[in-house]
Tab-separated table of C-alpha atoms and ligand atoms in Angstrom:
chain	number	residue	atom	x	y	z
A	1	MET	CA	123.358	12.011	-216.286
A	2	GLY	CA	121.991	10.130	-213.207
A	3	ARG	CA	123.543	7.275	-211.657
A	4	PRO	CA	123.033	3.898	-213.669
A	5	VAL	CA	120.197	1.412	-212.546
A	6	HIS	CA	120.307	-2.203	-213.058
A	7	ILE	CA	117.103	-4.139	-213.187
A	8	ILE	CA	117.198	-7.954	-212.792
A	9	PHE	CA	113.857	-9.538	-213.741
A	10	LEU	CA	113.714	-13.110	-212.742
A	11	ILE	CA	110.824	-14.965	-214.321
A	12	ASP	CA	110.407	-18.492	-213.139
A	13	ALA	CA	109.962	-21.027	-215.870
A	14	LEU	CA	110.312	-18.546	-218.931
A	15	GLY	CA	111.938	-21.100	-221.116
A	16	TRP	CA	113.993	-20.385	-224.237
A	17	GLU	CA	111.541	-22.108	-226.419
A	18	ILE	CA	108.625	-19.783	-225.183
A	19	VAL	CA	110.795	-16.526	-225.556
A	20	GLU	CA	111.493	-17.730	-229.159
A	21	SER	CA	107.948	-18.795	-230.119
A	22	PHE	CA	106.349	-15.665	-228.849
A	23	GLY	CA	109.170	-13.121	-229.775
A	24	PHE	CA	109.400	-11.970	-226.168
A	25	CYS	CA	110.943	-8.627	-225.589
A	26	ARG	CA	112.584	-8.879	-229.247
A	27	ASN	CA	112.250	-5.108	-229.686
A	28	LEU	CA	113.314	-3.898	-226.284
A	29	LEU	CA	116.256	-6.249	-225.208
A	30	HIS	CA	118.199	-6.920	-228.231
A	31	ARG	CA	120.664	-9.539	-226.884
A	32	SER	CA	119.306	-13.002	-225.772
A	33	ALA	CA	120.730	-16.544	-225.248
A	34	PRO	CA	119.398	-19.890	-224.223
A	35	LEU	CA	120.526	-21.166	-220.696
A	36	ASP	CA	121.288	-24.659	-219.493
A	37	THR	CA	119.652	-25.392	-216.301
A	38	VAL	CA	120.305	-28.003	-213.531
A	39	LEU	CA	118.584	-31.179	-212.980
A	40	GLY	CA	115.694	-30.767	-210.527
A	41	TYR	CA	113.083	-28.094	-209.817
A	42	SER	CA	113.337	-24.367	-208.829
A	43	SER	CA	114.573	-25.517	-205.283
A	44	ALA	CA	117.690	-26.376	-207.035
A	45	ALA	CA	117.809	-23.996	-210.011
A	46	ILE	CA	117.132	-20.723	-208.119
A	47	PRO	CA	120.193	-21.156	-205.688
A	48	SER	CA	122.290	-22.336	-208.561
A	49	LEU	CA	121.486	-19.246	-210.672
A	50	LEU	CA	121.959	-17.127	-207.679
A	51	THR	CA	125.375	-18.622	-206.630
A	52	GLY	CA	126.760	-19.811	-209.788
A	53	GLU	CA	127.170	-23.400	-208.347
A	54	LEU	CA	125.718	-26.680	-208.822
A	55	PRO	CA	123.514	-28.308	-206.142
A	56	ASN	CA	126.136	-30.444	-204.608
A	57	ARG	CA	127.952	-27.218	-203.815
A	58	HIS	CA	125.182	-25.261	-202.390
A	59	GLY	CA	123.501	-28.188	-201.004
A	60	ALA	CA	119.913	-27.493	-202.087
A	61	TRP	CA	118.364	-29.917	-204.459
A	62	ALA	CA	114.961	-31.427	-204.153
A	63	MET	CA	112.589	-29.432	-201.713
A	64	TYR	CA	112.415	-32.632	-199.588
A	65	ARG	CA	115.171	-35.109	-198.310
A	66	LEU	CA	115.186	-38.027	-196.064
A	67	ALA	CA	115.456	-36.836	-192.379
A	68	GLY	CA	116.618	-39.624	-190.170
A	69	HIS	CA	115.208	-39.079	-186.523
A	70	GLU	CA	115.167	-35.238	-186.505
A	71	SER	CA	112.301	-34.585	-188.911
A	72	PRO	CA	110.106	-31.600	-187.681
A	73	PHE	CA	107.251	-33.793	-188.924
A	74	ARG	CA	108.277	-37.020	-186.926
A	75	LEU	CA	105.296	-36.931	-184.708
A	76	LEU	CA	102.951	-37.361	-187.642
A	77	ARG	CA	104.196	-40.978	-187.895
A	78	PHE	CA	101.721	-41.891	-185.195
A	79	LEU	CA	98.705	-40.693	-187.082
A	80	PRO	CA	96.221	-43.275	-188.233
A	81	GLU	CA	95.480	-43.551	-191.997
A	82	LEU	CA	92.983	-40.615	-192.555
A	83	PRO	CA	90.545	-39.925	-195.393
A	84	HIS	CA	91.998	-37.479	-198.011
A	85	PRO	CA	90.045	-34.332	-196.993
A	86	LEU	CA	90.954	-34.605	-193.296
A	87	GLU	CA	94.697	-35.168	-194.292
A	88	ARG	CA	94.444	-32.042	-196.224
A	89	ARG	CA	93.114	-30.057	-193.256
A	90	ILE	CA	95.769	-31.386	-190.892
A	91	ARG	CA	98.518	-30.577	-193.606
A	92	LEU	CA	97.353	-27.018	-193.563
A	93	LEU	CA	97.465	-27.050	-189.612
A	94	VAL	CA	100.911	-28.354	-189.706
A	95	LYS	CA	102.085	-25.656	-192.358
A	96	ARG	CA	100.605	-23.067	-190.216
A	97	MET	CA	102.465	-24.437	-187.232
A	98	ILE	CA	105.720	-24.417	-188.863
A	99	ASP	CA	105.178	-20.813	-190.351
A	100	ARG	CA	104.261	-19.649	-186.841
A	101	ARG	CA	107.505	-20.768	-185.535
A	102	ASP	CA	109.412	-19.352	-188.547
A	103	LEU	CA	111.212	-22.672	-188.857
A	104	VAL	CA	111.589	-22.188	-192.769
A	105	LYS	CA	112.587	-18.844	-194.351
A	106	GLY	CA	112.622	-20.117	-197.926
A	107	TYR	CA	109.672	-21.078	-200.122
A	108	TYR	CA	108.155	-24.568	-199.390
A	109	ASP	CA	104.825	-26.301	-199.549
A	110	LEU	CA	103.457	-29.509	-198.205
A	111	TYR	CA	101.572	-30.238	-201.382
A	112	ASP	CA	99.683	-33.546	-201.083
A	113	ILE	CA	102.620	-35.365	-199.290
A	114	PRO	CA	100.794	-38.072	-197.166
A	115	LEU	CA	101.264	-37.134	-193.554
A	116	ARG	CA	102.435	-40.469	-192.052
A	117	LEU	CA	105.094	-40.430	-194.787
A	118	LEU	CA	106.053	-36.857	-194.419
A	119	ALA	CA	107.404	-37.988	-190.736
A	120	ASP	CA	110.556	-39.401	-192.716
A	121	PHE	CA	111.348	-36.249	-194.523
A	122	ASP	CA	112.703	-32.693	-193.855
A	123	ILE	CA	112.704	-29.641	-196.054
A	124	ALA	CA	116.107	-29.655	-197.300
A	125	SER	CA	116.864	-25.996	-197.347
A	126	ARG	CA	115.358	-23.764	-194.714
A	127	THR	CA	116.872	-20.480	-195.519
A	128	ASP	CA	115.754	-17.570	-197.955
A	129	PRO	CA	118.162	-17.537	-200.980
A	130	TYR	CA	117.145	-14.080	-201.775
A	131	CYS	CA	118.577	-12.885	-198.507
A	132	PRO	CA	122.482	-12.405	-198.175
A	133	GLY	CA	124.390	-15.027	-196.117
A	134	SER	CA	121.657	-17.609	-196.460
A	135	LEU	CA	123.601	-20.076	-198.577
A	136	PRO	CA	126.939	-21.838	-197.924
A	137	VAL	CA	128.475	-20.510	-200.918
A	138	GLU	CA	128.647	-16.819	-202.057
A	139	SER	CA	125.314	-15.748	-203.805
A	140	ILE	CA	124.796	-12.547	-205.875
A	141	PHE	CA	123.397	-10.661	-202.802
A	142	ASP	CA	126.377	-11.624	-200.890
A	143	GLY	CA	128.182	-10.141	-203.961
A	144	PHE	CA	126.267	-6.964	-203.752
A	145	GLU	CA	126.955	-6.589	-199.936
A	146	SER	CA	130.674	-7.114	-200.250
A	147	ARG	CA	130.885	-4.558	-202.887
A	148	GLY	CA	128.829	-2.001	-201.079
A	149	LEU	CA	126.165	-2.004	-203.894
A	150	SER	CA	122.564	-0.714	-202.757
A	151	TYR	CA	119.924	-3.003	-203.764
A	152	ARG	CA	116.151	-3.956	-203.358
A	153	VAL	CA	114.461	-7.424	-203.810
A	154	TRP	CA	110.811	-8.242	-204.414
A	155	THR	CA	109.857	-11.997	-204.374
A	156	TYR	CA	106.745	-14.145	-204.358
A	157	ARG	CA	106.095	-12.986	-200.635
A	158	THR	CA	104.228	-9.953	-201.952
A	159	PRO	CA	101.789	-9.729	-204.894
A	160	GLU	CA	103.212	-9.405	-208.380
A	161	ALA	CA	101.201	-6.372	-209.490
A	162	GLU	CA	102.230	-4.565	-206.270
A	163	ASN	CA	105.848	-5.583	-206.864
A	164	VAL	CA	105.855	-4.240	-210.279
A	165	ARG	CA	104.486	-0.931	-209.208
A	166	ASP	CA	107.018	-0.496	-206.406
A	167	LEU	CA	110.003	-1.219	-208.716
A	168	LEU	CA	108.851	1.328	-211.140
A	169	SER	CA	108.618	4.012	-208.590
A	170	SER	CA	111.993	2.849	-207.212
A	171	ILE	CA	113.732	4.026	-210.379
A	172	ASP	CA	113.574	7.458	-209.140
A	173	SER	CA	115.293	6.441	-205.757
A	174	SER	CA	119.077	5.987	-205.255
A	175	GLU	CA	119.164	2.160	-205.258
A	176	ARG	CA	121.690	0.760	-207.815
A	177	ILE	CA	120.059	-2.524	-208.380
A	178	LEU	CA	116.413	-3.595	-208.517
A	179	PHE	CA	115.808	-7.301	-208.278
A	180	LEU	CA	112.243	-8.798	-208.959
A	181	TYR	CA	111.532	-12.536	-208.970
A	182	THR	CA	108.072	-13.702	-210.069
A	183	ALA	CA	106.423	-17.243	-210.031
A	184	GLU	CA	103.200	-16.156	-211.642
A	185	LEU	CA	103.975	-17.251	-215.125
A	186	ASP	CA	105.305	-20.601	-213.793
A	187	GLU	CA	101.912	-21.118	-212.047
A	188	LEU	CA	99.898	-20.000	-215.004
A	189	MET	CA	101.759	-22.329	-217.414
A	190	HIS	CA	101.324	-25.248	-214.958
A	191	ARG	CA	97.494	-24.722	-215.059
A	192	ARG	CA	97.017	-23.766	-218.789
A	193	GLY	CA	100.034	-25.090	-220.845
A	194	VAL	CA	103.050	-23.549	-222.394
A	195	PHE	CA	101.483	-21.954	-225.509
A	196	HIS	CA	97.907	-20.851	-224.101
A	197	GLN	CA	96.604	-17.364	-224.938
A	198	GLU	CA	96.717	-16.472	-221.291
A	199	VAL	CA	100.323	-17.053	-221.479
A	200	GLU	CA	100.711	-14.803	-224.382
A	201	ARG	CA	98.771	-12.135	-222.307
A	202	LYS	CA	101.009	-12.466	-219.456
A	203	LEU	CA	103.952	-12.065	-221.570
A	204	SER	CA	102.598	-8.776	-223.264
A	205	LEU	CA	101.976	-7.615	-219.673
A	206	TYR	CA	105.807	-8.339	-218.876
A	207	GLU	CA	106.964	-6.591	-222.144
A	208	GLY	CA	104.845	-3.627	-221.076
A	209	PHE	CA	106.691	-3.589	-217.761
A	210	VAL	CA	110.125	-3.632	-219.318
A	211	GLU	CA	109.062	-1.039	-221.665
A	212	SER	CA	107.818	1.237	-218.690
A	213	ILE	CA	111.141	0.464	-216.885
A	214	ILE	CA	113.147	1.934	-219.965
A	215	LYS	CA	110.865	4.903	-220.344
A	216	LYS	CA	110.825	5.700	-216.624
A	217	ALA	CA	114.745	5.514	-216.413
A	218	ARG	CA	115.017	7.755	-219.385
A	219	GLU	CA	112.744	10.423	-217.772
A	220	ALA	CA	114.611	10.223	-214.623
A	221	GLY	CA	117.827	10.662	-216.484
A	222	ARG	CA	119.262	7.200	-215.311
A	223	PRO	CA	121.004	4.838	-217.670
A	224	ALA	CA	119.227	1.444	-217.185
A	225	THR	CA	120.513	-2.089	-217.925
A	226	VAL	CA	117.586	-4.499	-217.995
A	227	ASN	CA	118.246	-8.158	-217.665
A	228	VAL	CA	115.404	-10.651	-217.814
A	229	MET	CA	116.111	-14.211	-217.167
A	230	SER	CA	114.759	-17.586	-216.021
A	231	ASP	CA	115.903	-20.555	-213.987
A	232	HIS	CA	114.416	-23.191	-216.296
A	233	GLY	CA	111.802	-23.849	-218.963
A	234	MET	CA	108.502	-25.548	-219.127
A	235	THR	CA	107.232	-28.449	-221.159
A	236	ASP	CA	103.471	-29.400	-221.992
A	237	VAL	CA	102.409	-32.615	-220.305
A	238	THR	CA	101.298	-35.255	-222.767
A	239	LYS	CA	100.572	-38.238	-220.479
A	240	ALA	CA	100.114	-39.047	-216.981
A	241	VAL	CA	101.830	-42.230	-215.537
A	242	ASP	CA	101.115	-44.023	-212.233
A	243	VAL	CA	104.490	-44.971	-211.071
A	244	TRP	CA	103.444	-45.317	-207.569
A	245	GLY	CA	100.519	-47.514	-208.516
A	246	GLU	CA	102.635	-49.756	-210.689
A	247	ILE	CA	105.099	-50.419	-207.866
A	248	THR	CA	102.094	-51.067	-205.464
A	249	ARG	CA	100.666	-53.653	-207.975
A	250	ASN	CA	103.718	-55.357	-207.884
A	251	GLY	CA	103.751	-55.985	-204.368
A	252	TYR	CA	105.905	-53.403	-202.849
A	253	ARG	CA	104.035	-51.208	-200.137
A	254	LEU	CA	105.153	-47.554	-199.712
A	255	GLY	CA	106.322	-47.024	-196.098
A	256	LYS	CA	106.549	-50.637	-195.416
A	257	ASP	CA	108.693	-52.254	-197.894
A	258	TYR	CA	110.265	-49.007	-199.120
A	259	LYS	CA	110.474	-45.362	-198.722
A	260	ALA	CA	109.972	-42.971	-201.586
A	261	PHE	CA	109.346	-39.429	-202.440
A	262	TYR	CA	107.292	-39.240	-205.710
A	263	ASP	CA	107.798	-35.783	-207.352
A	264	SER	CA	105.920	-34.841	-210.411
A	265	THR	CA	108.740	-35.830	-212.923
A	266	MET	CA	111.213	-37.791	-210.524
A	267	ALA	CA	110.798	-40.676	-208.103
A	268	ARG	CA	113.469	-41.097	-205.359
A	269	PHE	CA	113.859	-44.380	-203.459
A	270	TRP	CA	115.257	-45.646	-200.167
A	271	CYS	CA	115.065	-49.374	-199.529
A	272	GLU	CA	117.045	-52.466	-198.900
A	273	GLU	CA	119.108	-53.791	-202.070
A	274	SER	CA	116.819	-56.532	-202.987
A	275	VAL	CA	113.642	-54.268	-202.993
A	276	ALA	CA	115.670	-51.762	-204.896
A	277	GLY	CA	116.637	-54.288	-207.439
A	278	GLY	CA	112.993	-55.312	-208.101
A	279	ILE	CA	111.738	-51.692	-208.169
A	280	ALA	CA	114.613	-50.787	-210.563
A	281	GLU	CA	113.669	-53.498	-212.814
A	282	LEU	CA	109.952	-52.334	-212.960
A	283	LEU	CA	111.072	-48.979	-213.592
A	284	GLU	CA	113.240	-49.882	-216.362
A	285	GLU	CA	110.459	-51.928	-218.071
A	286	SER	CA	108.071	-49.321	-217.673
A	287	GLY	CA	109.558	-47.379	-220.757
A	288	TRP	CA	108.407	-44.143	-218.814
A	289	GLY	CA	111.791	-42.635	-218.259
A	290	ARG	CA	115.307	-43.875	-217.073
A	291	LEU	CA	117.194	-44.432	-213.932
A	292	LEU	CA	119.879	-41.980	-213.118
A	293	SER	CA	123.259	-43.603	-212.625
A	294	GLU	CA	125.821	-42.339	-210.084
A	295	GLU	CA	128.086	-41.076	-212.859
A	296	GLU	CA	125.204	-39.152	-214.481
A	297	LEU	CA	124.255	-37.536	-211.085
A	298	LYS	CA	127.890	-36.378	-210.608
A	299	MET	CA	127.868	-34.977	-214.012
A	300	TYR	CA	124.803	-32.866	-213.308
A	301	GLY	CA	126.481	-32.050	-209.783
A	302	CYS	CA	123.531	-33.680	-208.069
A	303	PHE	CA	125.168	-36.648	-206.366
A	304	PHE	CA	124.938	-36.546	-202.470
A	305	GLU	CA	127.156	-39.090	-200.774
A	306	ASP	CA	124.730	-39.498	-197.762
A	307	GLY	CA	121.915	-40.559	-200.090
A	308	SER	CA	119.488	-38.197	-198.256
A	309	TYR	CA	118.114	-37.046	-201.757
A	310	GLY	CA	117.443	-40.777	-202.880
A	311	ARG	CA	119.469	-43.944	-203.374
A	312	THR	CA	117.579	-45.071	-206.697
A	313	LEU	CA	116.504	-42.270	-208.874
A	314	PHE	CA	113.988	-42.355	-211.712
A	315	LEU	CA	113.577	-39.461	-214.128
A	316	LEU	CA	110.523	-39.343	-216.373
A	317	SER	CA	110.992	-38.629	-220.186
A	318	PRO	CA	109.828	-35.188	-221.112
A	319	GLY	CA	106.158	-34.546	-221.211
A	320	LEU	CA	105.204	-37.426	-218.900
A	321	MET	CA	104.143	-36.691	-215.291
A	322	ILE	CA	103.558	-38.988	-212.230
A	323	VAL	CA	100.084	-38.948	-211.151
A	324	PRO	CA	99.084	-39.285	-208.459
A	325	SER	CA	102.382	-38.134	-206.815
A	326	PHE	CA	103.268	-36.311	-203.537
A	327	MET	CA	102.693	-33.126	-205.409
A	328	GLY	CA	99.051	-33.784	-206.354
A	329	ARG	CA	96.480	-36.090	-207.524
A	330	GLU	CA	95.434	-34.424	-210.826
A	331	PRO	CA	97.712	-33.986	-213.908
A	332	LEU	CA	98.787	-30.454	-214.739
A	333	ALA	CA	98.867	-28.921	-218.205
A	334	ALA	CA	102.660	-28.349	-218.200
A	335	MET	CA	105.648	-29.336	-216.007
A	336	HIS	CA	109.410	-28.865	-215.661
A	337	GLY	CA	112.079	-31.040	-213.981
A	338	TYR	CA	113.072	-33.152	-216.782
A	339	ASP	CA	116.433	-33.783	-218.360
A	340	PRO	CA	118.132	-30.438	-218.227
A	341	LEU	CA	119.478	-31.040	-221.794
A	342	ASP	CA	116.031	-31.307	-223.361
A	343	ARG	CA	115.343	-28.094	-225.568
A	344	PHE	CA	112.107	-27.221	-223.354
A	345	SER	CA	114.142	-27.291	-220.079
A	346	LYS	CA	116.252	-24.268	-221.026
A	347	GLY	CA	116.053	-21.131	-219.318
A	348	CYS	CA	116.951	-17.815	-220.933
A	349	LEU	CA	118.820	-14.565	-220.526
A	350	LEU	CA	117.678	-11.352	-222.460
A	351	THR	CA	119.585	-8.136	-221.974
A	352	ASN	CA	120.123	-4.471	-223.351
A	353	HIS	CA	123.730	-4.660	-221.984
A	354	PRO	CA	125.694	-3.921	-225.025
A	355	SER	CA	128.926	-5.868	-224.333
A	356	GLY	CA	130.575	-9.047	-222.881
A	357	ALA	CA	129.861	-12.528	-223.744
A	358	LEU	CA	126.547	-13.927	-222.808
A	359	PRO	CA	126.508	-16.803	-220.458
A	360	THR	CA	125.332	-20.412	-221.835
A	361	SER	CA	124.168	-21.676	-218.325
A	362	ILE	CA	122.160	-20.262	-215.414
A	363	LEU	CA	125.543	-20.943	-213.666
A	364	GLY	CA	126.942	-18.146	-215.355
A	365	ILE	CA	124.344	-15.616	-214.590
A	366	LYS	CA	125.922	-14.317	-211.308
A	367	SER	CA	129.218	-13.431	-212.762
A	368	PHE	CA	127.490	-11.902	-215.926
A	369	LEU	CA	125.296	-9.658	-213.725
A	370	LEU	CA	128.143	-8.457	-211.427
A	371	GLY	CA	130.260	-7.866	-214.633
A	372	CYS	CA	127.450	-5.763	-216.036
A	373	ILE	CA	127.197	-3.721	-212.690
A	374	GLU	CA	130.830	-3.302	-211.998
A	375	GLY	CA	131.964	-2.680	-215.545
A	376	GLY	CA	128.973	-0.887	-217.061
A	377	THR	CA	128.751	2.843	-217.532
A	378	ARG	CA	125.245	2.315	-218.806
B	401	ZN	ZN1	106.677	-24.776	-211.330
């Protein structure tokens, strides 16, 4: 019998509700569990899954935080107001410049952030969480390194189909762990919605991939443990709400009276107390969601003393989406980043590992996987 091989397949946004409703991998991976996620987007959930720690411990929450004077975008402050198509072109140039200087190793995008407002912000985490030593707390990759476990990683940097082919051919290699992250399902569901036929087709493709892994490992005489998981779920969007417009209509000018970052499901504000009070009142009356209290943020592990992720935070109710936002001007078919306790927010774990209690949260994934690898003779 050959050396065991462990496959870790991280599918961004494969929510528990999706797994259940499509019966995903039901006949291949017999043990499964819903996983609680963290408040925020993948910029928070991926480091949490990889480290087993909440955002206030690993430091990465939203993709953007208030920068003070040292924003890499600070010169954009002096740009005049430009027509949207021209802004888009300049944004592409700015991104190209940052990429050329290799300032940011992890995933980021400038989306539709107004250039002059971008000058106040910085990319919160510039490191690549899929590399060892990149986070301030131990990640699963640090765990592999310190244990001398050989591994290979494929991420969004290379096309999914190529990654899948490469991983399958690596089953014959001497690597102990094969780790694949994909964001294609996330992107598809944003465009099409959670229960679309194309989503079903994509899931069939992934099932075929898992089946091929198991078959290939059997042929190679290597016992294979396959763990499929996700960082969060996905919710169909039912209504777009204009939070930004509502605040403007009430006389508060963005960039002058207040600073804000309008994400898709969350708005974060920085302003003087009197303005903050007025904005908070408007948000509360809107019926679109709720303000997050300091206690709640602490409970979610998303309270940051320096306020760089926001002083006043407003979270939308599941299914609603801020349009326009800094993320875009059009609504999407589905979104995530709602209350982590909502059932559509939950991620999942599916495994053929026969023993050990399954985790109940993405925070338990790291120790579960290390336990599989160290303890398993499969
Ligand atoms: Zn997404």
